[in-house]
Amino acid sequence: MTPRLWAACTLAVLLVALVVYAAVTIPWQRPPAPRADQLAALGQFPADQVARAREFHSALRPGAYGGLLVGLAGALVLGFTPLGSRLVGWAGRPFGDHWIAQAVLGGLLVVLAAEVLTLPFAAWRHTVVVRYGISTQTWGAWAVDVAKSFAVGAVIGALALLGFFAVTRLAPRWWWAFGAVGAAVLVVLLSFVLPVVVEPIFNKFTPMAAGPLRTELMDLAARDGVPVKDVLVADASRRTRAVNAYVSGFGPTRRIVVYDTMLDEATPDEVVSVAAHELGHAKRNDVLTGTIIGALGAAASVIALYLLGSLGWLLRWAGADAMGEPKAIALLIALVTLAGLVGGPVQALVSRRVEARADAHALELTGDPATFEAMQRRLGTVNLSDPDPPAWEYVMSASHPSTVERMAAARAWARGER
Ligand SMILES: [Zn+2]
């Protein structure tokens, strides 16, 4: 068998494994709460508040979709014309066309070009979230965040590019196999390392002061059979008024993180309700499931890219000789961007199913649907969510069930529909 045939067979096996694993671990069969309950929940919101939330989201759309379109156009132009490969060649020239300079500097240059194109749209979105009182960041603090994000991405990207092109040079015919394993390992590493290493770059975490709430949260976790090491408070208020909580880390490092904004805005019972939802994710190992799906997807993507490398016309468009050389970086990024665009709605669907299961877990664990519903209403109100967003946007990008769906689920649960 040729390397290409091996690659095609491995890709088929990975795709089957991905589909089977997702079919088994994702709660596909959970029906959404009745629409009548959703409409009743929507009636709980004052009309002017719903109107303001919808106005906010309309104001965000030009910046969001404009950025998406321009970013996509930039990636396609760089990847499907020789422009990207010229940028890479140019970056390597001062270093005698050395492959490391081409891979790392060229790669960063291509990404930076796309970043610069979309930056004005990000700034536009910032003006909207400030105008509507969600963001509390000054332009200076916002710029620091943008720079930090780029720096984190640059470090991870440089290491990935360096590893990838080292492998393509060492094993020109079999790099797809090493690349697939490497991509899967990278996904797993990032999933474990990012929360520990990257979160502190953006926020400060302090242990929650001893008191009734902390005790209740620790008890809740123990009762749920999900031991947590600590309850931390994140200083989210330095950039946002939005409220949130999450569980991060695995096993002995697991901790509940609560935004400080949440402690100001929500009642202690509501914080418990949110924590119960988060414990649902921990109990079902949702992060691990997502990591395994991501790892399988990453491995499959590398092999798919290798196979696409046999399309001579594609390489000619991109001004590259092979998929495994640095001059193909922009083409690789364009293909990954396209795949992400197609995969986004699928990812959102999977996420919504998993979130609905965590909601059901919170209801079971607290046995308090009234507080759950009140908490959802407050989250929606403070975060200025559209409680019942347009269907197309929901299908394309909603990572969580809508606020009215979540409130309706609590109502259905209270009636004994579980
Ligand atoms: Zn969740």
Short mmCIF file of C-alpha atoms and ligand atoms in Angstrom, two decimals:
data_model
loop_
_atom_site.label_atom_id
_atom_site.label_comp_id
_atom_site.label_asym_id
_atom_site.label_seq_id
_atom_site.Cartn_x
_atom_site.Cartn_y
_atom_site.Cartn_z
CA MET A 1 0.00 0.00 0.00
CA THR A 2 1.17 3.50 -0.77
CA PRO A 3 1.38 6.17 1.96
CA ARG A 4 -1.59 7.88 0.32
CA LEU A 5 -3.77 4.79 0.53
CA TRP A 6 -2.75 4.30 4.16
CA ALA A 7 -3.68 7.91 4.82
CA ALA A 8 -7.10 7.50 3.18
CA CYS A 9 -7.81 4.36 5.23
CA THR A 10 -6.65 5.99 8.48
CA LEU A 11 -8.83 9.03 7.75
CA ALA A 12 -11.85 6.77 7.19
CA VAL A 13 -11.19 4.95 10.50
CA LEU A 14 -10.78 8.25 12.38
CA LEU A 15 -14.01 9.65 10.93
CA VAL A 16 -15.95 6.51 11.88
CA ALA A 17 -14.43 6.66 15.39
CA LEU A 18 -15.38 10.34 15.64
CA VAL A 19 -18.99 9.72 14.58
CA VAL A 20 -19.40 6.67 16.85
CA TYR A 21 -17.83 8.42 19.85
CA ALA A 22 -20.01 11.52 19.37
CA ALA A 23 -23.11 9.37 18.85
CA VAL A 24 -22.49 7.54 22.13
CA THR A 25 -21.37 10.42 24.38
CA ILE A 26 -23.56 13.34 23.24
CA PRO A 27 -27.14 13.34 24.63
CA TRP A 28 -28.82 13.69 21.22
CA GLN A 29 -32.21 12.38 22.32
CA ARG A 30 -33.03 15.18 24.79
CA PRO A 31 -36.09 17.03 23.40
CA PRO A 32 -36.30 20.80 23.94
CA ALA A 33 -38.89 22.04 26.43
CA PRO A 34 -42.35 22.74 24.94
CA ARG A 35 -42.64 25.97 22.95
CA ALA A 36 -45.65 26.99 25.04
CA ASP A 37 -43.42 27.01 28.15
CA GLN A 38 -40.81 28.99 26.23
CA LEU A 39 -43.35 31.63 25.25
CA ALA A 40 -44.63 31.80 28.83
CA ALA A 41 -41.02 32.31 29.97
CA LEU A 42 -40.56 35.03 27.36
CA GLY A 43 -43.62 36.76 28.83
CA GLN A 44 -41.69 37.08 32.11
CA PHE A 45 -39.40 39.68 30.54
CA PRO A 46 -40.48 43.31 30.33
CA ALA A 47 -41.02 44.22 26.64
CA ASP A 48 -38.58 47.13 26.76
CA GLN A 49 -35.86 44.88 28.12
CA VAL A 50 -36.30 42.37 25.29
CA ALA A 51 -36.29 45.25 22.81
CA ARG A 52 -33.04 46.60 24.27
CA ALA A 53 -31.38 43.17 24.17
CA ARG A 54 -32.40 42.77 20.51
CA GLU A 55 -31.16 46.26 19.70
CA PHE A 56 -27.83 45.38 21.34
CA HIS A 57 -27.46 42.24 19.23
CA SER A 58 -28.42 44.08 16.03
CA ALA A 59 -25.77 46.66 16.85
CA LEU A 60 -23.18 43.88 17.32
CA ARG A 61 -23.96 42.10 14.03
CA PRO A 62 -22.14 44.37 11.55
CA GLY A 63 -18.94 44.10 13.61
CA ALA A 64 -19.34 40.36 14.14
CA TYR A 65 -20.29 39.28 10.62
CA GLY A 66 -18.20 41.97 8.95
CA GLY A 67 -15.17 40.68 10.84
CA LEU A 68 -16.05 37.11 9.93
CA LEU A 69 -16.42 37.93 6.23
CA VAL A 70 -13.29 40.05 5.99
CA GLY A 71 -11.28 37.46 7.94
CA LEU A 72 -12.57 34.75 5.61
CA ALA A 73 -11.86 36.81 2.50
CA GLY A 74 -8.35 37.57 3.78
CA ALA A 75 -7.63 33.91 4.50
CA LEU A 76 -8.94 32.85 1.07
CA VAL A 77 -6.99 35.51 -0.82
CA LEU A 78 -3.77 34.69 1.05
CA GLY A 79 -4.30 30.93 0.76
CA PHE A 80 -5.72 30.48 -2.73
CA THR A 81 -3.43 32.96 -4.49
CA PRO A 82 0.39 33.09 -4.41
CA LEU A 83 0.19 36.13 -2.11
CA GLY A 84 0.49 34.04 1.08
CA SER A 85 3.44 32.00 -0.17
CA ARG A 86 5.15 35.25 -1.21
CA LEU A 87 4.73 36.61 2.33
CA VAL A 88 6.31 33.43 3.72
CA GLY A 89 9.18 33.60 1.23
CA TRP A 90 9.72 37.25 2.09
CA ALA A 91 9.85 36.47 5.84
CA GLY A 92 12.55 33.85 5.25
CA ARG A 93 14.74 35.93 2.92
CA PRO A 94 16.84 37.74 5.59
CA PHE A 95 17.63 34.31 7.04
CA GLY A 96 18.88 32.69 3.85
CA ASP A 97 15.45 31.18 3.13
CA HIS A 98 15.88 28.89 6.13
CA TRP A 99 12.80 26.74 6.67
CA ILE A 100 12.54 27.63 10.36
CA ALA A 101 12.34 31.35 9.56
CA GLN A 102 9.81 30.66 6.83
CA ALA A 103 7.71 28.41 9.07
CA VAL A 104 7.69 30.56 12.21
CA LEU A 105 8.04 34.14 10.94
CA GLY A 106 6.14 33.43 7.72
CA GLY A 107 3.35 31.72 9.64
CA LEU A 108 3.09 34.57 12.14
CA LEU A 109 3.13 37.12 9.33
CA VAL A 110 0.20 35.41 7.56
CA VAL A 111 -1.77 35.22 10.82
CA LEU A 112 -0.89 38.81 11.69
CA ALA A 113 -2.12 39.97 8.26
CA ALA A 114 -5.51 38.34 8.92
CA GLU A 115 -5.52 39.76 12.46
CA VAL A 116 -4.85 43.30 11.24
CA LEU A 117 -7.72 42.99 8.74
CA THR A 118 -10.24 41.97 11.41
CA LEU A 119 -8.97 44.25 14.18
CA PRO A 120 -11.16 47.24 13.18
CA PHE A 121 -14.21 45.00 13.46
CA ALA A 122 -13.15 43.84 16.91
CA ALA A 123 -12.75 47.50 17.89
CA TRP A 124 -16.22 48.23 16.50
CA ARG A 125 -17.67 45.43 18.65
CA HIS A 126 -15.84 46.89 21.64
CA THR A 127 -17.53 50.27 21.13
CA VAL A 128 -20.92 48.49 21.11
CA VAL A 129 -20.37 46.45 24.28
CA VAL A 130 -19.10 49.59 26.03
CA ARG A 131 -22.07 51.64 24.80
CA TYR A 132 -24.49 49.05 26.17
CA GLY A 133 -22.68 48.90 29.49
CA ILE A 134 -21.51 45.28 29.23
CA SER A 135 -17.79 46.00 28.94
CA THR A 136 -16.05 48.08 31.59
CA GLN A 137 -12.74 48.17 29.71
CA THR A 138 -10.92 51.28 28.60
CA TRP A 139 -9.29 51.26 25.16
CA GLY A 140 -5.92 50.77 26.84
CA ALA A 141 -7.05 47.68 28.76
CA TRP A 142 -8.76 46.36 25.64
CA ALA A 143 -5.59 46.80 23.58
CA VAL A 144 -3.57 45.00 26.27
CA ASP A 145 -6.03 42.07 26.05
CA VAL A 146 -5.71 41.99 22.25
CA ALA A 147 -1.91 42.00 22.51
CA LYS A 148 -1.94 39.27 25.16
CA SER A 149 -4.24 37.10 23.03
CA PHE A 150 -2.00 37.53 20.03
CA ALA A 151 1.10 36.74 22.11
CA VAL A 152 -0.47 33.55 23.48
CA GLY A 153 -1.59 32.55 19.98
CA ALA A 154 1.85 33.38 18.55
CA VAL A 155 3.68 31.18 21.07
CA ILE A 156 1.34 28.22 20.55
CA GLY A 157 1.25 28.78 16.77
CA ALA A 158 5.05 29.06 16.48
CA LEU A 159 5.57 25.80 18.38
CA ALA A 160 2.92 24.02 16.30
CA LEU A 161 4.39 25.31 13.00
CA LEU A 162 7.91 24.40 14.06
CA GLY A 163 6.85 20.88 15.03
CA PHE A 164 4.74 20.41 11.93
CA PHE A 165 7.39 21.43 9.41
CA ALA A 166 10.13 19.55 11.26
CA VAL A 167 8.06 16.41 10.79
CA THR A 168 7.27 17.09 7.12
CA ARG A 169 11.01 17.45 6.47
CA LEU A 170 11.99 14.34 8.40
CA ALA A 171 9.26 12.14 6.91
CA PRO A 172 8.18 13.62 3.56
CA ARG A 173 5.92 10.64 2.73
CA TRP A 174 4.63 9.76 6.18
CA TRP A 175 4.35 13.16 7.88
CA TRP A 176 0.58 12.88 7.93
CA ALA A 177 0.84 10.01 10.45
CA PHE A 178 3.18 11.87 12.81
CA GLY A 179 1.29 15.11 12.20
CA ALA A 180 -2.03 13.49 13.08
CA VAL A 181 -0.64 12.12 16.36
CA GLY A 182 1.04 15.47 17.09
CA ALA A 183 -2.17 17.44 16.44
CA ALA A 184 -4.16 15.13 18.72
CA VAL A 185 -1.55 15.44 21.47
CA LEU A 186 -1.52 19.23 21.07
CA VAL A 187 -5.31 19.39 21.52
CA VAL A 188 -5.10 17.28 24.70
CA LEU A 189 -2.19 19.34 26.05
CA LEU A 190 -3.92 22.65 25.35
CA SER A 191 -7.09 21.44 27.01
CA PHE A 192 -5.18 20.58 30.20
CA VAL A 193 -2.60 23.36 30.11
CA LEU A 194 -4.63 26.35 28.88
CA PRO A 195 -6.80 26.70 32.00
CA VAL A 196 -3.78 26.52 34.29
CA VAL A 197 -1.31 28.63 32.28
CA VAL A 198 -3.42 31.01 30.20
CA GLU A 199 -6.30 31.94 32.53
CA PRO A 200 -3.97 33.72 35.00
CA ILE A 201 -2.63 35.85 32.12
CA PHE A 202 -6.05 37.44 31.78
CA ASN A 203 -7.55 37.25 35.28
CA LYS A 204 -6.60 37.13 38.93
CA PHE A 205 -8.06 34.30 40.98
CA THR A 206 -8.44 34.47 44.73
CA PRO A 207 -9.91 31.81 47.04
CA MET A 208 -13.46 32.65 48.09
CA ALA A 209 -13.52 33.86 51.69
CA ALA A 210 -14.76 31.29 54.20
CA GLY A 211 -18.47 31.75 54.81
CA PRO A 212 -21.87 30.18 54.24
CA LEU A 213 -21.68 30.38 50.41
CA ARG A 214 -18.27 28.75 50.17
CA THR A 215 -19.37 26.02 52.58
CA GLU A 216 -22.54 25.43 50.60
CA LEU A 217 -20.66 25.18 47.30
CA MET A 218 -18.12 22.72 48.74
CA ASP A 219 -20.98 20.66 50.27
CA LEU A 220 -22.85 20.71 46.96
CA ALA A 221 -19.79 19.32 45.16
CA ALA A 222 -19.26 16.64 47.80
CA ARG A 223 -22.94 15.66 47.68
CA ASP A 224 -22.63 15.39 43.91
CA GLY A 225 -19.62 13.11 44.18
CA VAL A 226 -17.46 15.64 42.31
CA PRO A 227 -14.67 16.61 44.70
CA VAL A 228 -13.31 20.13 44.19
CA LYS A 229 -10.13 21.53 45.67
CA ASP A 230 -11.29 25.08 46.11
CA VAL A 231 -13.75 27.80 45.19
CA LEU A 232 -12.05 30.72 43.44
CA VAL A 233 -13.31 34.19 42.58
CA ALA A 234 -12.14 35.68 39.27
CA ASP A 235 -11.76 39.48 38.99
CA ALA A 236 -13.95 39.56 35.87
CA SER A 237 -15.32 43.00 36.82
CA ARG A 238 -12.11 44.58 35.52
CA ARG A 239 -13.40 44.02 31.99
CA THR A 240 -17.09 43.13 32.06
CA ARG A 241 -20.39 43.41 33.86
CA ALA A 242 -21.43 40.00 32.52
CA VAL A 243 -21.83 37.21 35.06
CA ASN A 244 -20.57 33.63 34.80
CA ALA A 245 -19.12 30.68 36.66
CA TYR A 246 -17.33 27.54 35.56
CA VAL A 247 -15.48 24.48 36.76
CA SER A 248 -11.94 23.98 35.51
CA GLY A 249 -9.18 21.47 36.01
CA PHE A 250 -9.35 17.70 36.42
CA GLY A 251 -9.31 15.40 39.43
CA PRO A 252 -7.34 16.88 42.31
CA THR A 253 -6.89 20.28 40.62
CA ARG A 254 -10.60 20.79 39.96
CA ARG A 255 -11.98 24.08 41.21
CA ILE A 256 -15.17 26.06 40.96
CA VAL A 257 -14.55 29.55 39.59
CA VAL A 258 -17.15 32.28 40.16
CA TYR A 259 -16.96 35.71 38.54
CA ASP A 260 -16.88 38.49 41.13
CA THR A 261 -19.66 40.15 39.11
CA MET A 262 -21.83 37.14 39.85
CA LEU A 263 -21.38 37.59 43.60
CA ASP A 264 -22.50 41.22 43.26
CA GLU A 265 -25.46 40.55 40.99
CA ALA A 266 -26.93 37.20 41.98
CA THR A 267 -28.36 35.81 45.21
CA PRO A 268 -26.37 33.04 46.96
CA ASP A 269 -29.06 30.50 45.91
CA GLU A 270 -28.58 31.48 42.28
CA VAL A 271 -24.80 31.11 42.55
CA VAL A 272 -25.43 27.59 43.90
CA SER A 273 -27.71 26.89 40.93
CA VAL A 274 -25.01 27.97 38.46
CA ALA A 275 -22.38 25.93 40.31
CA ALA A 276 -24.70 22.89 40.14
CA HIS A 277 -24.83 23.28 36.35
CA GLU A 278 -21.03 23.46 36.23
CA LEU A 279 -20.70 20.38 38.42
CA GLY A 280 -22.90 18.61 35.85
CA HIS A 281 -20.17 19.24 33.25
CA ALA A 282 -17.52 17.91 35.63
CA LYS A 283 -19.55 14.84 36.59
CA ARG A 284 -20.16 13.87 32.95
CA ASN A 285 -16.55 14.69 32.01
CA ASP A 286 -17.80 17.04 29.30
CA VAL A 287 -14.39 18.71 28.96
CA LEU A 288 -12.75 15.33 28.42
CA THR A 289 -15.41 14.38 25.86
CA GLY A 290 -14.86 17.67 24.02
CA THR A 291 -11.10 17.11 24.15
CA ILE A 292 -11.37 13.62 22.65
CA ILE A 293 -13.70 14.84 19.91
CA GLY A 294 -11.31 17.74 19.25
CA ALA A 295 -8.28 15.42 19.17
CA LEU A 296 -9.94 13.00 16.71
CA GLY A 297 -11.04 15.96 14.58
CA ALA A 298 -7.54 17.49 14.61
CA ALA A 299 -5.92 14.20 13.61
CA ALA A 300 -8.45 13.72 10.80
CA SER A 301 -7.89 17.30 9.60
CA VAL A 302 -4.12 16.80 9.27
CA ILE A 303 -4.65 13.69 7.15
CA ALA A 304 -7.31 15.45 5.05
CA LEU A 305 -4.83 18.28 4.42
CA TYR A 306 -2.20 15.74 3.35
CA LEU A 307 -4.64 14.16 0.91
CA LEU A 308 -5.67 17.57 -0.47
CA GLY A 309 -1.96 18.08 -1.15
CA SER A 310 -2.27 15.69 -4.09
CA LEU A 311 -4.42 18.25 -5.90
CA GLY A 312 -1.86 19.88 -8.17
CA TRP A 313 -4.13 22.79 -9.14
CA LEU A 314 -4.69 23.72 -5.50
CA LEU A 315 -0.95 23.95 -4.86
CA ARG A 316 -0.45 25.91 -8.09
CA TRP A 317 -3.07 28.45 -6.97
CA ALA A 318 -1.23 28.81 -3.67
CA GLY A 319 2.21 29.08 -5.26
CA ALA A 320 3.50 26.09 -3.27
CA ASP A 321 5.15 22.83 -4.39
CA ALA A 322 3.83 20.62 -1.59
CA MET A 323 1.49 20.76 1.40
CA GLY A 324 4.40 19.93 3.68
CA GLU A 325 6.49 23.04 2.93
CA PRO A 326 6.25 26.40 4.71
CA LYS A 327 5.10 28.14 1.52
CA ALA A 328 1.81 26.25 1.91
CA ILE A 329 1.09 27.83 5.33
CA ALA A 330 -1.48 30.30 3.99
CA LEU A 331 -3.18 27.51 2.03
CA LEU A 332 -3.30 25.34 5.17
CA ILE A 333 -4.80 28.24 7.15
CA ALA A 334 -7.39 28.95 4.43
CA LEU A 335 -8.48 25.30 4.35
CA VAL A 336 -8.70 25.14 8.15
CA THR A 337 -10.69 28.40 8.19
CA LEU A 338 -13.16 26.97 5.66
CA ALA A 339 -13.49 23.75 7.66
CA GLY A 340 -14.10 25.79 10.82
CA LEU A 341 -16.88 27.72 9.09
CA VAL A 342 -18.63 24.50 8.08
CA GLY A 343 -17.95 22.80 11.41
CA GLY A 344 -19.13 25.75 13.54
CA PRO A 345 -22.86 24.96 13.48
CA VAL A 346 -22.17 21.27 14.23
CA GLN A 347 -19.97 22.25 17.16
CA ALA A 348 -22.67 24.62 18.42
CA LEU A 349 -25.31 21.87 18.19
CA VAL A 350 -23.15 19.44 20.18
CA SER A 351 -22.47 22.16 22.76
CA ARG A 352 -26.19 22.97 23.19
CA ARG A 353 -27.03 19.31 23.83
CA VAL A 354 -24.30 19.01 26.42
CA GLU A 355 -25.37 22.29 28.08
CA ALA A 356 -28.99 21.12 28.26
CA ARG A 357 -27.80 17.98 30.06
CA ALA A 358 -25.85 20.09 32.57
CA ASP A 359 -29.01 22.15 33.15
CA ALA A 360 -30.97 18.96 33.87
CA HIS A 361 -28.20 17.96 36.28
CA ALA A 362 -28.50 21.28 38.11
CA LEU A 363 -32.24 20.77 38.50
CA GLU A 364 -31.74 17.23 39.86
CA LEU A 365 -28.96 18.27 42.21
CA THR A 366 -30.65 21.35 43.69
CA GLY A 367 -34.27 20.22 43.30
CA ASP A 368 -35.03 23.94 42.99
CA PRO A 369 -36.49 24.82 39.57
CA ALA A 370 -37.76 28.20 40.79
CA THR A 371 -34.27 29.43 41.64
CA PHE A 372 -32.90 27.90 38.43
CA GLU A 373 -35.44 29.86 36.41
CA ALA A 374 -34.79 33.06 38.35
CA MET A 375 -31.07 32.58 37.79
CA GLN A 376 -31.54 32.12 34.04
CA ARG A 377 -33.67 35.25 33.92
CA ARG A 378 -30.98 37.17 35.76
CA LEU A 379 -28.15 35.83 33.59
CA GLY A 380 -30.12 36.83 30.50
CA THR A 381 -30.90 40.26 31.93
CA VAL A 382 -27.41 41.14 33.16
CA ASN A 383 -25.67 39.73 30.08
CA LEU A 384 -28.20 41.45 27.80
CA SER A 385 -28.90 38.19 25.94
CA ASP A 386 -31.74 38.00 23.47
CA PRO A 387 -33.95 35.59 25.47
CA ASP A 388 -35.39 34.10 22.26
CA PRO A 389 -32.85 34.76 19.47
CA PRO A 390 -33.52 34.45 15.70
CA ALA A 391 -33.48 30.81 14.55
CA TRP A 392 -30.74 31.26 11.94
CA GLU A 393 -28.32 32.80 14.43
CA TYR A 394 -29.18 30.18 17.03
CA VAL A 395 -28.48 27.34 14.58
CA MET A 396 -25.27 28.94 13.32
CA SER A 397 -23.59 29.85 16.55
CA ALA A 398 -25.49 29.39 19.83
CA SER A 399 -23.34 27.38 22.23
CA HIS A 400 -26.10 27.26 24.86
CA PRO A 401 -29.87 26.72 24.71
CA SER A 402 -31.66 30.07 24.61
CA THR A 403 -32.70 31.71 27.88
CA VAL A 404 -36.37 30.87 27.28
CA GLU A 405 -35.48 27.26 26.48
CA ARG A 406 -33.57 26.97 29.74
CA MET A 407 -36.36 28.59 31.75
CA ALA A 408 -38.92 26.36 30.01
CA ALA A 409 -36.83 23.28 30.85
CA ALA A 410 -37.10 24.23 34.54
CA ARG A 411 -40.89 24.58 34.21
CA ALA A 412 -41.20 21.20 32.51
CA TRP A 413 -38.97 19.65 35.17
CA ALA A 414 -41.14 21.14 37.93
CA ARG A 415 -44.17 19.41 36.35
CA GLY A 416 -42.35 16.10 36.55
CA GLU A 417 -41.36 15.89 32.84
CA ARG A 418 -37.77 14.62 33.09
ZN ZN B 1 -22.37 24.90 30.86
#
